Amino acid sequence: MSNHEESNPERESPLPDAIRAINARLDAIERQQRKDEEDERRHNLSQLRVNKTIAIFTGLLFVTSVVSDIFLLVQSNIGKDSAEAAKSAAKTASDTLMLQNRPWVKIKHRIIAPLTFAAGAATMRLMDTLENVGPTVAINVFSWEDAIPVDRDNSFTTAIRRQREWCDANRHTNLTVIPAVGQFSGYTLFPHDPFELVSNVGSNKETIDRAIKDSGTGKVRFVIAGCVCYKASFEPTKTPAHQTRFIYELGTVENENVIVPDMLPKGIFSGLRLIMTDGLTVD
């Protein structure tokens, strides 16, 4: 048996070489795995840095966009405010220029025929002096006034209502388009050139009878209410008319005291004066 084994020594020698080859192969595989793992780790770290960089860049872009939007919004508001301020300043300058250069018409009254009651009606004649105290021409000038009984509570409610109705109805009247033939088209007032106009005012019998009944005294008191309309020569056609509104009481002044008498509706009342109230307005 031993002789047989000694006679074949070559058969045992290949085994250690095979093992060494296998071990070497395994070592190579392990080294390759470690290298691959290291490469993968490095790649992951690099990718993480790239992702962080992208995230930071994206965040910066977002912040920049927000800041830009805020800046644009602020600039827009500033521009809007500046435009509004410029518009307001231009309007203020235009209004100031208008006030400085537009006509201003005032009116004064003088009784030239006393208040007279006849056949139950009342009549009185006034001389109106209209004067343009502004620097430019006033056109389409026309006026209205009337004698109106005071209300039973001694207020001017009825007179103010009638004044408002007439003034409002003629605020937008464009006399320049009314045919001249047979139509009243207003007149022109040059600066500081007074114009006189005779006006007949009064109340009919029906109005006076109603006022006497409401008073409960058989007497009546009067106010003179009226309005002057006009335009500036340089204003557009559709511009509303300027107006001077006024209300006077008919009364007397004795020893610096104003006396507004209750009058029996008959005869002639001389010595009456036009006493200004708070009803004067200009626009």
XYZ file of N, CA and C in Angstrom:
849
model
N 0.837 -1.204 0.000
C 0.000 0.000 0.000
C 0.850 1.222 0.000
N 1.843 1.303 0.855
C 2.733 2.451 0.934
C 3.594 2.564 -0.269
N 3.930 1.438 -0.805
C 4.738 1.496 -2.021
C 3.949 2.127 -3.147
N 2.666 1.867 -3.171
C 1.825 2.436 -4.241
C 1.695 3.958 -4.103
N 1.563 4.419 -2.865
C 1.446 5.858 -2.638
C 2.749 6.555 -2.968
N 3.859 5.999 -2.623
C 5.140 6.623 -2.918
C 5.425 6.639 -4.389
N 4.809 5.737 -5.069
C 5.077 5.686 -6.508
C 4.283 6.725 -7.274
N 3.263 7.558 -6.618
C 2.470 8.611 -7.314
C 2.487 9.925 -6.532
N 3.625 10.535 -6.322
C 3.698 11.796 -5.559
C 3.171 13.002 -6.323
N 3.049 12.940 -7.670
C 2.657 14.115 -8.456
C 1.200 14.484 -8.242
N 0.370 13.575 -7.865
C -1.072 13.809 -7.767
C -1.440 14.723 -6.626
N -0.610 14.911 -5.619
C -0.936 15.766 -4.481
C -0.499 17.204 -4.714
N 0.303 17.545 -5.547
C 0.871 18.887 -5.720
C -0.081 19.886 -6.359
N -1.030 19.550 -7.257
C -1.902 20.574 -7.857
C -2.889 21.182 -6.892
N -3.231 20.544 -5.808
C -4.272 21.063 -4.911
C -3.904 22.386 -4.267
N -2.745 22.552 -3.693
C -2.407 23.869 -3.115
C -2.413 24.972 -4.161
N -2.024 24.696 -5.370
C -2.030 25.742 -6.410
C -3.452 26.183 -6.737
N -4.362 25.227 -6.768
C -5.762 25.563 -7.071
C -6.365 26.422 -5.970
N -6.005 26.062 -4.738
C -6.529 26.831 -3.616
C -5.990 28.258 -3.646
N -4.704 28.329 -3.942
C -4.128 29.678 -4.012
C -4.781 30.489 -5.136
N -5.087 29.844 -6.215
C -5.723 30.549 -7.335
C -7.118 31.043 -6.955
N -7.803 30.137 -6.241
C -9.164 30.517 -5.821
C -9.106 31.679 -4.842
N -8.156 31.544 -3.884
C -8.029 32.630 -2.898
C -7.658 33.951 -3.567
N -6.780 33.870 -4.518
C -6.381 35.092 -5.235
C -7.580 35.699 -5.971
N -8.352 34.782 -6.555
C -9.560 35.295 -7.269
C -10.533 35.929 -6.312
N -10.715 35.310 -5.164
C -11.620 35.870 -4.160
C -11.114 37.212 -3.662
N -9.789 37.295 -3.447
C -9.217 38.576 -3.009
C -9.443 39.654 -4.049
N -9.278 39.258 -5.294
C -9.491 40.245 -6.374
C -10.943 40.723 -6.403
N -11.849 39.751 -6.204
C -13.275 40.112 -6.212
C -13.596 41.040 -5.046
N -13.009 40.728 -3.873
C -13.264 41.579 -2.701
C -12.709 42.977 -2.902
N -11.497 43.031 -3.498
C -10.916 44.356 -3.755
C -11.793 45.145 -4.734
N -12.273 44.425 -5.743
C -13.130 45.098 -6.721
C -14.429 45.576 -6.073
N -14.989 44.742 -5.177
C -16.212 45.157 -4.483
C -15.977 46.385 -3.608
N -14.792 46.317 -2.863
C -14.485 47.482 -2.022
C -14.297 48.736 -2.867
N -13.610 48.547 -4.010
C -13.404 49.703 -4.918
C -14.739 50.226 -5.452
N -15.625 49.271 -5.824
C -16.933 49.691 -6.339
C -17.737 50.417 -5.253
N -17.666 49.883 -4.022
C -18.387 50.531 -2.924
C -17.824 51.920 -2.657
N -16.483 52.028 -2.697
C -15.871 53.343 -2.491
C -16.263 54.315 -3.610
N -16.254 53.807 -4.838
C -16.653 54.661 -5.975
C -18.119 55.095 -5.836
N -18.934 54.123 -5.406
C -20.360 54.456 -5.251
C -20.555 55.505 -4.138
N -19.803 55.324 -3.024
C -19.891 56.274 -1.926
C -19.460 57.667 -2.372
N -18.351 57.704 -3.115
C -17.875 58.989 -3.631
C -18.888 59.601 -4.598
N -19.458 58.728 -5.439
C -20.475 59.231 -6.384
C -21.685 59.787 -5.633
N -22.090 59.061 -4.584
C -23.252 59.531 -3.802
C -22.949 60.863 -3.123
N -21.722 60.964 -2.563
C -21.340 62.227 -1.935
C -21.313 63.362 -2.951
N -20.762 63.056 -4.134
C -20.723 64.080 -5.189
C -22.125 64.479 -5.624
N -23.008 63.481 -5.778
C -24.388 63.760 -6.189
C -25.116 64.570 -5.121
N -24.823 64.260 -3.831
C -25.439 65.007 -2.742
C -25.013 66.470 -2.764
N -23.697 66.671 -3.023
C -23.219 68.057 -3.125
C -23.879 68.780 -4.297
N -24.018 68.072 -5.412
C -24.681 68.669 -6.585
C -26.126 69.007 -6.257
N -26.819 68.077 -5.588
C -28.223 68.320 -5.234
C -28.357 69.501 -4.281
N -27.416 69.564 -3.299
C -27.452 70.703 -2.382
C -27.216 72.003 -3.140
N -26.255 71.971 -4.066
C -25.962 73.179 -4.859
C -27.181 73.594 -5.670
N -27.843 72.589 -6.278
C -29.046 72.893 -7.073
C -30.146 73.459 -6.181
N -30.298 72.847 -4.990
C -31.328 73.335 -4.068
C -31.049 74.759 -3.623
N -29.771 75.025 -3.296
C -29.408 76.391 -2.896
C -29.623 77.365 -4.041
N -29.222 76.979 -5.249
C -29.392 77.847 -6.413
C -30.868 78.119 -6.681
N -31.678 77.032 -6.563
C -33.124 77.197 -6.761
C -33.714 78.124 -5.706
N -33.267 77.941 -4.450
C -33.739 78.823 -3.392
C -33.364 80.271 -3.638
N -32.107 80.468 -4.105
C -31.667 81.835 -4.414
C -32.496 82.427 -5.548
N -32.787 81.580 -6.553
C -33.630 82.066 -7.649
C -35.010 82.461 -7.140
N -35.581 81.647 -6.228
C -36.900 81.955 -5.676
C -36.861 83.261 -4.882
N -35.835 83.364 -4.016
C -35.710 84.589 -3.220
C -35.532 85.799 -4.132
N -34.683 85.634 -5.163
C -34.466 86.737 -6.108
C -35.758 87.112 -6.815
N -36.536 86.085 -7.194
C -37.809 86.349 -7.871
C -38.775 87.087 -6.956
N -38.839 86.638 -5.674
C -39.724 87.302 -4.710
C -39.291 88.748 -4.493
N -37.976 88.936 -4.306
C -37.468 90.297 -4.107
C -37.751 91.157 -5.324
N -37.564 90.553 -6.510
C -37.838 91.310 -7.745
C -39.305 91.686 -7.847
N -40.204 90.715 -7.503
C -41.642 91.018 -7.544
C -42.000 92.115 -6.549
N -41.427 92.032 -5.343
C -41.690 93.069 -4.340
C -41.192 94.418 -4.831
N -40.004 94.412 -5.418
C -39.442 95.666 -5.941
C -40.322 96.251 -7.035
N -40.769 95.360 -7.948
C -41.638 95.831 -9.032
C -42.964 96.349 -8.481
N -43.496 95.649 -7.449
C -44.751 96.093 -6.851
C -44.582 97.448 -6.184
N -43.473 97.597 -5.448
C -43.203 98.887 -4.802
C -43.025 99.978 -5.841
N -42.268 99.649 -6.898
C -42.067 100.631 -7.964
C -43.381 100.990 -8.642
N -44.236 99.961 -8.825
C -45.539 100.209 -9.447
C -46.381 101.119 -8.581
N -46.391 100.839 -7.255
C -47.166 101.687 -6.341
C -46.606 103.101 -6.297
N -45.257 103.187 -6.308
C -44.640 104.510 -6.319
C -45.009 105.252 -7.591
N -44.962 104.501 -8.717
C -45.331 105.131 -9.993
C -46.790 105.556 -10.018
N -47.647 104.666 -9.446
C -49.070 105.005 -9.394
C -49.303 106.217 -8.518
N -48.637 106.216 -7.336
C -48.780 107.368 -6.438
C -48.259 108.637 -7.093
N -47.157 108.502 -7.816
C -46.588 109.674 -8.492
C -47.529 110.183 -9.579
N -48.135 109.214 -10.304
C -49.078 109.610 -11.353
C -50.300 110.295 -10.757
N -50.818 109.716 -9.643
C -51.964 110.330 -8.986
C -51.614 111.711 -8.444
N -50.400 111.813 -7.875
C -49.966 113.109 -7.350
C -49.831 114.128 -8.475
N -49.270 113.667 -9.603
C -49.126 114.577 -10.748
C -50.487 114.986 -11.290
N -51.404 114.009 -11.347
C -52.760 114.316 -11.821
C -53.442 115.299 -10.894
N -53.307 115.056 -9.574
C -53.914 115.957 -8.596
C -53.307 117.352 -8.679
N -51.983 117.397 -8.835
C -51.313 118.700 -8.936
C -51.756 119.444 -10.191
N -51.906 118.691 -11.292
C -52.348 119.321 -12.538
C -53.767 119.860 -12.403
N -54.643 119.061 -11.741
C -56.021 119.524 -11.541
C -56.067 120.744 -10.634
N -55.243 120.720 -9.574
C -55.194 121.866 -8.672
C -54.726 123.116 -9.411
N -53.688 122.941 -10.243
C -53.183 124.078 -11.019
C -54.236 124.580 -11.994
N -54.961 123.607 -12.627
C -56.010 123.997 -13.570
C -57.140 124.732 -12.861
N -57.551 124.195 -11.685
C -58.624 124.845 -10.927
C -58.199 126.237 -10.460
N -56.940 126.347 -10.019
C -56.438 127.653 -9.576
C -56.426 128.641 -10.727
N -55.972 128.160 -11.893
C -55.945 129.030 -13.079
C -57.359 129.456 -13.456
N -58.301 128.498 -13.354
C -59.696 128.818 -13.666
C -60.234 129.876 -12.706
N -59.999 129.689 -11.408
C -60.507 130.646 -10.425
C -59.911 132.030 -10.628
N -58.658 132.078 -11.054
C -57.990 133.359 -11.239
C -58.438 134.066 -12.512
N -58.903 133.299 -13.495
C -59.191 133.895 -14.799
C -60.661 133.844 -15.216
N -61.503 133.186 -14.454
C -62.907 133.085 -14.837
C -63.645 134.370 -14.469
N -64.803 134.599 -15.063
C -65.639 135.746 -14.656
C -66.343 135.462 -13.341
N -66.644 136.527 -12.634
C -67.425 136.452 -11.392
C -68.493 137.538 -11.469
N -69.751 137.107 -11.507
C -70.844 138.062 -11.680
C -71.538 138.291 -10.338
N -71.601 139.556 -9.924
C -72.342 139.908 -8.718
C -73.567 140.721 -9.131
N -74.539 140.821 -8.234
C -75.777 141.533 -8.533
C -76.186 142.380 -7.336
N -76.618 143.595 -7.625
C -77.162 144.493 -6.601
C -78.575 144.891 -7.018
N -79.409 145.162 -6.015
C -80.817 145.474 -6.289
C -81.196 146.819 -5.662
N -82.118 147.469 -6.345
C -82.648 148.741 -5.840
C -84.132 148.790 -6.173
N -84.950 149.124 -5.151
C -86.393 149.219 -5.387
C -86.698 150.527 -6.103
N -87.319 150.436 -7.274
C -87.667 151.659 -8.018
C -89.177 151.870 -8.071
N -89.951 150.872 -7.675
C -91.406 151.025 -7.537
C -91.810 150.197 -6.322
N -92.480 150.810 -5.323
C -92.741 150.129 -4.051
C -93.684 148.945 -4.199
N -93.676 148.122 -3.187
C -94.583 146.979 -3.150
C -96.013 147.495 -3.108
N -96.813 147.036 -4.043
C -98.182 147.538 -4.173
C -99.157 146.372 -4.263
N -100.215 146.424 -3.443
C -101.275 145.430 -3.504
C -102.442 146.022 -4.281
N -102.893 145.277 -5.275
C -104.038 145.714 -6.067
C -104.773 144.476 -6.566
N -106.077 144.480 -6.360
C -106.928 143.354 -6.764
C -106.413 142.041 -6.180
N -105.861 142.125 -4.980
C -105.402 140.919 -4.287
C -104.025 140.442 -4.654
N -103.440 141.025 -5.698
C -102.103 140.625 -6.118
C -101.076 141.638 -5.619
N -99.817 141.262 -5.600
C -98.736 142.158 -5.152
C -97.713 142.290 -6.265
N -97.252 143.534 -6.511
C -96.238 143.785 -7.527
C -95.197 144.757 -6.979
N -93.992 144.658 -7.515
C -92.921 145.560 -7.152
C -91.911 145.562 -8.289
N -91.250 146.707 -8.480
C -90.269 146.808 -9.561
C -88.885 147.064 -8.971
N -87.913 146.321 -9.501
C -86.536 146.424 -9.036
C -85.613 146.833 -10.171
N -84.541 147.540 -9.812
C -83.461 147.801 -10.756
C -82.293 146.914 -10.339
N -81.934 145.963 -11.207
C -80.823 145.058 -10.935
C -79.569 145.574 -11.638
N -78.477 145.611 -10.913
C -77.190 145.980 -11.504
C -76.275 144.771 -11.448
N -75.973 144.230 -12.603
C -75.081 143.084 -12.682
C -73.694 143.560 -13.119
N -72.682 143.068 -12.444
C -71.319 143.466 -12.784
C -70.405 142.244 -12.740
N -69.615 142.131 -13.784
C -68.609 141.074 -13.865
C -67.315 141.599 -13.238
N -66.989 141.104 -12.037
C -65.799 141.587 -11.343
C -64.587 140.697 -11.604
N -64.734 139.710 -12.483
C -63.610 138.862 -12.867
C -62.822 139.477 -14.011
N -61.720 138.812 -14.439
C -60.849 139.382 -15.468
C -61.232 139.028 -16.902
N -62.203 138.110 -17.094
C -62.562 137.681 -18.450
C -64.060 137.841 -18.681
N -64.451 137.691 -19.941
C -65.836 137.932 -20.351
C -66.760 136.828 -19.833
N -67.950 137.226 -19.375
C -69.013 136.289 -19.005
C -70.027 136.244 -20.140
N -70.402 135.048 -20.557
C -71.369 134.900 -21.649
C -72.584 134.123 -21.152
N -73.631 134.111 -21.984
C -74.877 133.403 -21.647
C -75.416 133.834 -20.284
N -75.370 135.123 -20.017
C -75.831 135.642 -18.724
C -77.350 135.818 -18.758
N -78.028 135.234 -17.800
C -79.463 135.469 -17.653
C -79.826 135.245 -16.191
N -80.955 135.807 -15.767
C -81.288 135.777 -14.344
C -82.791 135.641 -14.139
N -83.122 135.302 -12.915
C -84.522 135.175 -12.491
C -84.624 135.630 -11.048
N -85.765 136.241 -10.688
C -86.033 136.594 -9.298
C -87.530 136.809 -9.136
N -88.008 136.685 -7.897
C -89.444 136.850 -7.655
C -89.678 137.162 -6.185
N -90.848 137.765 -5.909
C -91.269 138.026 -4.532
C -92.106 136.842 -4.071
N -91.699 136.221 -2.959
C -92.328 134.989 -2.497
C -92.715 135.155 -1.025
N -93.959 134.830 -0.644
C -94.370 134.959 0.756
C -93.545 134.059 1.686
N -93.300 134.548 2.894
C -92.621 133.758 3.915
C -93.582 132.690 4.424
N -93.045 131.524 4.799
C -93.883 130.426 5.274
C -94.481 130.744 6.658
N -95.499 129.964 7.026
C -96.223 130.223 8.271
C -95.324 130.076 9.502
N -94.227 129.298 9.392
C -93.300 129.151 10.517
C -92.151 130.159 10.443
N -92.367 131.210 9.609
C -91.378 132.277 9.416
C -90.083 131.785 8.772
N -90.134 130.636 8.118
C -88.963 130.123 7.404
C -89.051 130.513 5.924
N -87.933 130.275 5.205
C -87.869 130.577 3.770
C -87.937 129.295 2.944
N -88.558 128.268 3.502
C -88.541 126.955 2.845
C -89.098 127.007 1.427
N -90.240 127.639 1.257
C -90.850 127.710 -0.072
C -89.979 128.518 -1.023
N -89.453 129.644 -0.552
C -88.607 130.478 -1.403
C -87.337 129.734 -1.807
N -86.729 129.029 -0.866
C -85.506 128.280 -1.176
C -85.805 127.151 -2.152
N -86.951 126.496 -1.997
C -87.312 125.415 -2.908
C -87.507 125.946 -4.332
N -88.225 127.059 -4.467
C -88.430 127.616 -5.796
C -87.114 128.077 -6.418
N -86.258 128.662 -5.603
C -84.952 129.087 -6.097
C -84.151 127.875 -6.581
N -84.128 126.823 -5.774
C -83.366 125.627 -6.133
C -83.914 124.990 -7.413
N -85.227 124.934 -7.533
C -85.834 124.341 -8.725
C -85.420 125.090 -9.984
N -85.483 126.441 -9.922
C -85.140 127.219 -11.115
C -83.644 127.116 -11.409
N -82.815 127.269 -10.380
C -81.360 127.245 -10.589
C -80.907 125.890 -11.110
N -81.415 124.815 -10.518
C -81.008 123.484 -10.961
C -81.471 123.207 -12.384
N -82.674 123.674 -12.733
C -83.193 123.450 -14.077
C -82.373 124.182 -15.127
N -81.729 125.287 -14.735
C -80.963 126.088 -15.697
C -79.447 125.931 -15.539
N -79.034 125.008 -14.688
C -77.597 124.797 -14.486
C -76.924 124.307 -15.765
N -77.614 123.461 -16.523
C -77.015 122.870 -17.718
C -77.640 123.398 -19.003
N -78.305 124.522 -18.927
C -78.897 125.113 -20.122
C -77.797 125.678 -21.020
N -77.805 125.263 -22.288
C -76.817 125.752 -23.245
C -77.498 126.737 -24.184
N -77.444 128.006 -23.826
C -78.173 129.017 -24.597
C -77.587 129.251 -25.972
N -76.347 128.835 -26.195
C -75.719 129.106 -27.490
C -76.355 128.292 -28.612
N -77.082 127.226 -28.293
C -77.686 126.415 -29.342
C -79.165 126.738 -29.532
N -79.673 127.700 -28.782
C -81.075 128.109 -28.957
C -81.152 129.111 -30.102
N -82.029 128.905 -31.076
C -82.151 129.860 -32.188
C -82.395 131.270 -31.681
N -81.763 132.225 -32.322
C -81.837 133.614 -31.850
C -83.211 134.229 -32.084
N -83.873 133.794 -33.138
C -85.153 134.407 -33.483
C -86.224 133.982 -32.474
N -86.759 134.959 -31.737
C -87.835 134.678 -30.806
C -87.399 133.951 -29.550
N -86.089 133.837 -29.342
C -85.601 133.126 -28.172
C -84.638 134.011 -27.391
N -84.677 133.843 -26.067
C -83.751 134.584 -25.208
C -82.452 133.793 -25.109
N -81.358 134.341 -25.583
C -80.096 133.603 -25.628
C -79.067 134.157 -24.650
N -79.510 134.968 -23.702
C -78.559 135.499 -22.728
C -77.804 136.686 -23.288
N -76.999 137.312 -22.442
C -76.227 138.459 -22.884
C -74.810 138.343 -22.354
N -73.967 139.266 -22.755
C -72.544 139.216 -22.440
C -72.181 140.333 -21.474
N -71.359 139.992 -20.485
C -70.874 140.988 -19.538
C -69.352 141.059 -19.623
N -68.852 142.239 -20.020
C -67.417 142.455 -20.042
C -66.948 142.836 -18.636
N -65.677 142.593 -18.331
C -65.177 142.886 -16.976
C -65.382 144.347 -16.582
N -65.919 144.527 -15.378
C -66.059 145.846 -14.753
C -66.862 146.829 -15.621
N -67.863 146.292 -16.295
C -68.765 147.121 -17.098
C -70.197 146.809 -16.649
N -70.708 147.516 -15.612
C -72.011 147.180 -15.020
C -73.144 147.252 -16.046
N -74.110 146.386 -15.849
C -75.270 146.310 -16.726
C -76.519 146.397 -15.866
N -77.457 147.283 -16.227
C -78.680 147.463 -15.447
C -79.857 146.827 -16.152
N -80.708 146.231 -15.330
C -81.842 145.492 -15.861
C -83.045 145.712 -14.955
N -84.189 146.123 -15.514
C -85.419 146.321 -14.748
C -86.133 144.981 -14.606
N -86.571 144.706 -13.382
C -87.225 143.428 -13.106
C -88.537 143.674 -12.362
N -89.606 143.074 -12.858
C -90.902 143.138 -12.198
C -91.145 141.835 -11.430
N -91.410 141.968 -10.132
C -91.624 140.782 -9.303
C -92.960 140.924 -8.585
N -93.434 139.802 -8.027
C -94.681 139.861 -7.289
C -95.283 138.490 -7.083
N -96.482 138.461 -6.476
C -97.204 137.215 -6.242
C -98.654 137.416 -6.649
N -99.235 136.384 -7.231
C -100.632 136.508 -7.659
C -101.586 136.355 -6.476
N -102.856 136.598 -6.729
C -103.866 136.594 -5.674
C -103.977 135.231 -4.994
N -103.904 134.176 -5.762
C -104.028 132.835 -5.197
C -102.904 132.557 -4.194
N -101.686 132.937 -4.561
C -100.540 132.708 -3.667
C -100.677 133.526 -2.391
N -101.104 134.781 -2.531
C -101.236 135.642 -1.354
C -102.373 135.161 -0.452
N -103.483 134.766 -1.046
C -104.605 134.257 -0.247
C -104.182 133.030 0.556
N -103.405 132.152 -0.063
C -102.943 130.950 0.640
C -101.989 131.324 1.775
N -101.105 132.310 1.517
C -100.154 132.746 2.549
C -100.894 133.396 3.722
N -101.909 134.191 3.427
C -102.689 134.838 4.491
C -103.417 133.801 5.332
N -103.981 132.802 4.667
C -104.681 131.742 5.382
C -103.729 130.969 6.285
N -102.530 130.662 5.773
C -101.555 129.913 6.562
C -101.038 130.719 7.759
N -100.951 132.048 7.587
C -100.393 132.869 8.665
C -101.337 132.965 9.860
N -102.623 132.922 9.595
C -103.614 133.029 10.665
C -103.758 134.437 11.214
N -103.079 135.410 10.611
C -103.127 136.798 11.091
C -103.761 137.733 10.075
N -104.016 137.231 8.877
C -104.537 138.101 7.829
C -103.457 138.960 7.194
N -102.180 138.706 7.555
C -101.073 139.497 7.028
C -100.069 138.590 6.307
N -99.119 139.234 5.611
C -98.152 138.482 4.821
C -96.792 139.178 4.865
N -95.743 138.383 4.763
C -94.378 138.900 4.671
C -93.733 138.322 3.415
N -92.745 139.052 2.866
C -92.149 138.637 1.597
C -90.621 138.541 1.683
N -90.090 137.676 0.828
C -88.654 137.670 0.526
C -88.507 137.763 -0.985
N -87.356 138.258 -1.419
C -86.997 138.273 -2.834
C -85.928 137.205 -3.029
N -86.232 136.190 -3.825
C -85.278 135.114 -4.104
C -84.961 135.096 -5.587
N -83.704 134.806 -5.927
C -83.338 134.792 -7.337
C -82.009 134.122 -7.597
N -81.610 134.160 -8.868
C -80.401 133.460 -9.296
C -79.900 134.072 -10.602
N -78.577 134.187 -10.742
C -77.933 134.628 -11.982
C -77.103 133.471 -12.520
N -77.278 133.140 -13.783
C -76.503 132.078 -14.439
C -75.569 132.700 -15.478
N -74.385 132.121 -15.638
C -73.441 132.609 -16.654
C -72.333 131.583 -16.851
N -71.573 131.777 -17.922
C -70.435 130.915 -18.224
C -69.230 131.757 -18.612
N -68.059 131.128 -18.528
C -66.844 131.772 -19.018
C -66.741 131.542 -20.521
N -66.178 132.505 -21.234
C -66.095 132.416 -22.692
C -65.192 131.279 -23.151
N -64.244 130.843 -22.318
C -63.292 129.803 -22.723
C -63.684 128.410 -22.241
N -64.833 128.286 -21.568
C -65.252 126.981 -21.067
C -65.934 126.179 -22.168
N -65.814 124.833 -22.136
C -66.525 123.992 -23.104
C -68.031 124.219 -23.049
N -68.687 123.938 -24.147
C -70.121 124.197 -24.262
C -70.938 123.471 -23.197
N -70.535 122.242 -22.871
C -71.311 121.431 -21.939
C -70.970 121.691 -20.471
N -70.093 122.646 -20.203
C -69.743 122.957 -18.819
C -70.957 123.534 -18.089
N -71.277 123.054 -16.882
C -72.401 123.617 -16.122
C -72.203 125.117 -15.875
N -73.297 125.845 -15.845
C -73.225 127.293 -15.639
C -72.800 127.625 -14.213
N -72.077 128.736 -14.080
C -71.818 129.303 -12.755
C -73.087 130.027 -12.302
N -73.276 130.119 -10.992
C -74.494 130.751 -10.486
C -74.210 131.620 -9.270
N -74.959 132.708 -9.190
C -74.997 133.557 -8.001
C -76.432 133.524 -7.482
N -76.626 132.942 -6.306
C -77.973 132.813 -5.727
C -78.112 133.804 -4.572
N -79.292 134.371 -4.427
C -79.496 135.377 -3.380
C -80.914 135.309 -2.841
N -81.068 135.710 -1.576
C -82.372 135.852 -0.931
C -82.331 137.097 -0.049
N -83.310 137.990 -0.230
C -83.441 139.191 0.596
C -84.783 139.142 1.332
N -84.798 139.710 2.500
C -86.064 139.977 3.185
C -86.514 141.397 2.848
N -87.814 141.589 2.764
C -88.375 142.932 2.598
C -88.692 143.482 3.993
N -87.997 144.550 4.373
C -88.210 145.097 5.702
C -87.701 146.518 5.806
N -87.601 146.996 7.013
C -87.096 148.342 7.265
C -86.017 148.273 8.343
N -85.222 149.326 8.394
C -84.193 149.431 9.423
C -84.453 150.708 10.209
N -84.717 150.570 11.504
C -84.992 151.715 12.361
C -84.065 151.654 13.573
N -83.277 152.712 13.732
C -82.320 152.763 14.839
C -81.414 151.527 14.856
N -80.942 151.184 13.667
C -80.030 150.047 13.465
C -80.678 148.695 13.754
N -81.975 148.685 13.945
C -82.696 147.434 14.153
C -83.471 147.064 12.892
N -83.347 145.828 12.485
C -84.067 145.354 11.304
C -85.481 144.966 11.697
N -86.433 145.499 10.977
C -87.837 145.193 11.231
C -88.449 144.647 9.944
N -88.964 143.430 10.020
C -89.619 142.819 8.865
C -91.115 142.801 9.159
N -91.838 143.716 8.575
C -93.246 143.872 8.974
C -94.167 142.825 8.351
N -95.219 142.503 9.102
C -96.331 141.739 8.547
C -97.269 142.750 7.902
N -97.573 142.559 6.625
C -98.307 143.582 5.868
C -99.724 143.116 5.534
N -100.667 144.005 5.753
C -102.016 143.769 5.259
C -101.985 143.880 3.732
N -102.606 142.946 3.030
C -102.491 142.916 1.569
C -103.360 143.961 0.868
N -103.051 145.231 1.140
C -103.739 146.302 0.417
C -102.908 147.579 0.523
N -102.989 148.396 -0.527
C -102.281 149.671 -0.516
C -100.837 149.552 -0.983
N -100.090 150.614 -0.728
C -98.696 150.729 -1.161
C -97.796 150.768 0.073
N -96.707 150.012 0.029
C -95.759 149.962 1.138
C -94.444 150.599 0.702
N -94.312 151.880 1.011
C -93.081 152.597 0.702
C -92.103 152.429 1.863
N -90.850 152.719 1.606
C -89.844 152.670 2.657
C -89.283 151.282 2.931
N -89.741 150.281 2.200
C -89.185 148.948 2.395
C -87.766 148.876 1.818
N -86.965 148.044 2.434
C -85.599 147.842 1.960
C -85.352 146.349 1.744
N -84.352 146.068 0.911
C -83.936 144.688 0.690
C -82.831 144.368 1.687
N -83.118 143.450 2.603
C -82.177 143.125 3.675
C -81.566 141.756 3.384
N -80.240 141.738 3.214
C -79.542 140.508 2.861
C -79.638 139.473 4.000
N -79.886 138.224 3.623
C -79.898 137.123 4.572
C -78.676 136.238 4.305
N -78.676 135.055 4.870
C -77.578 134.117 4.643
C -77.744 133.334 3.339
N -78.682 133.794 2.508
C -78.976 133.028 1.292
C -78.113 133.366 0.103
N -77.025 134.152 0.267
C -76.153 134.486 -0.869
C -75.097 133.406 -1.046
N -75.068 132.809 -2.243
C -74.044 131.814 -2.562
C -73.517 132.064 -3.966
N -72.244 131.755 -4.191
C -71.638 131.881 -5.521
C -70.849 130.625 -5.817
N -70.849 130.247 -7.089
C -70.018 129.088 -7.493
C -69.528 129.273 -8.910
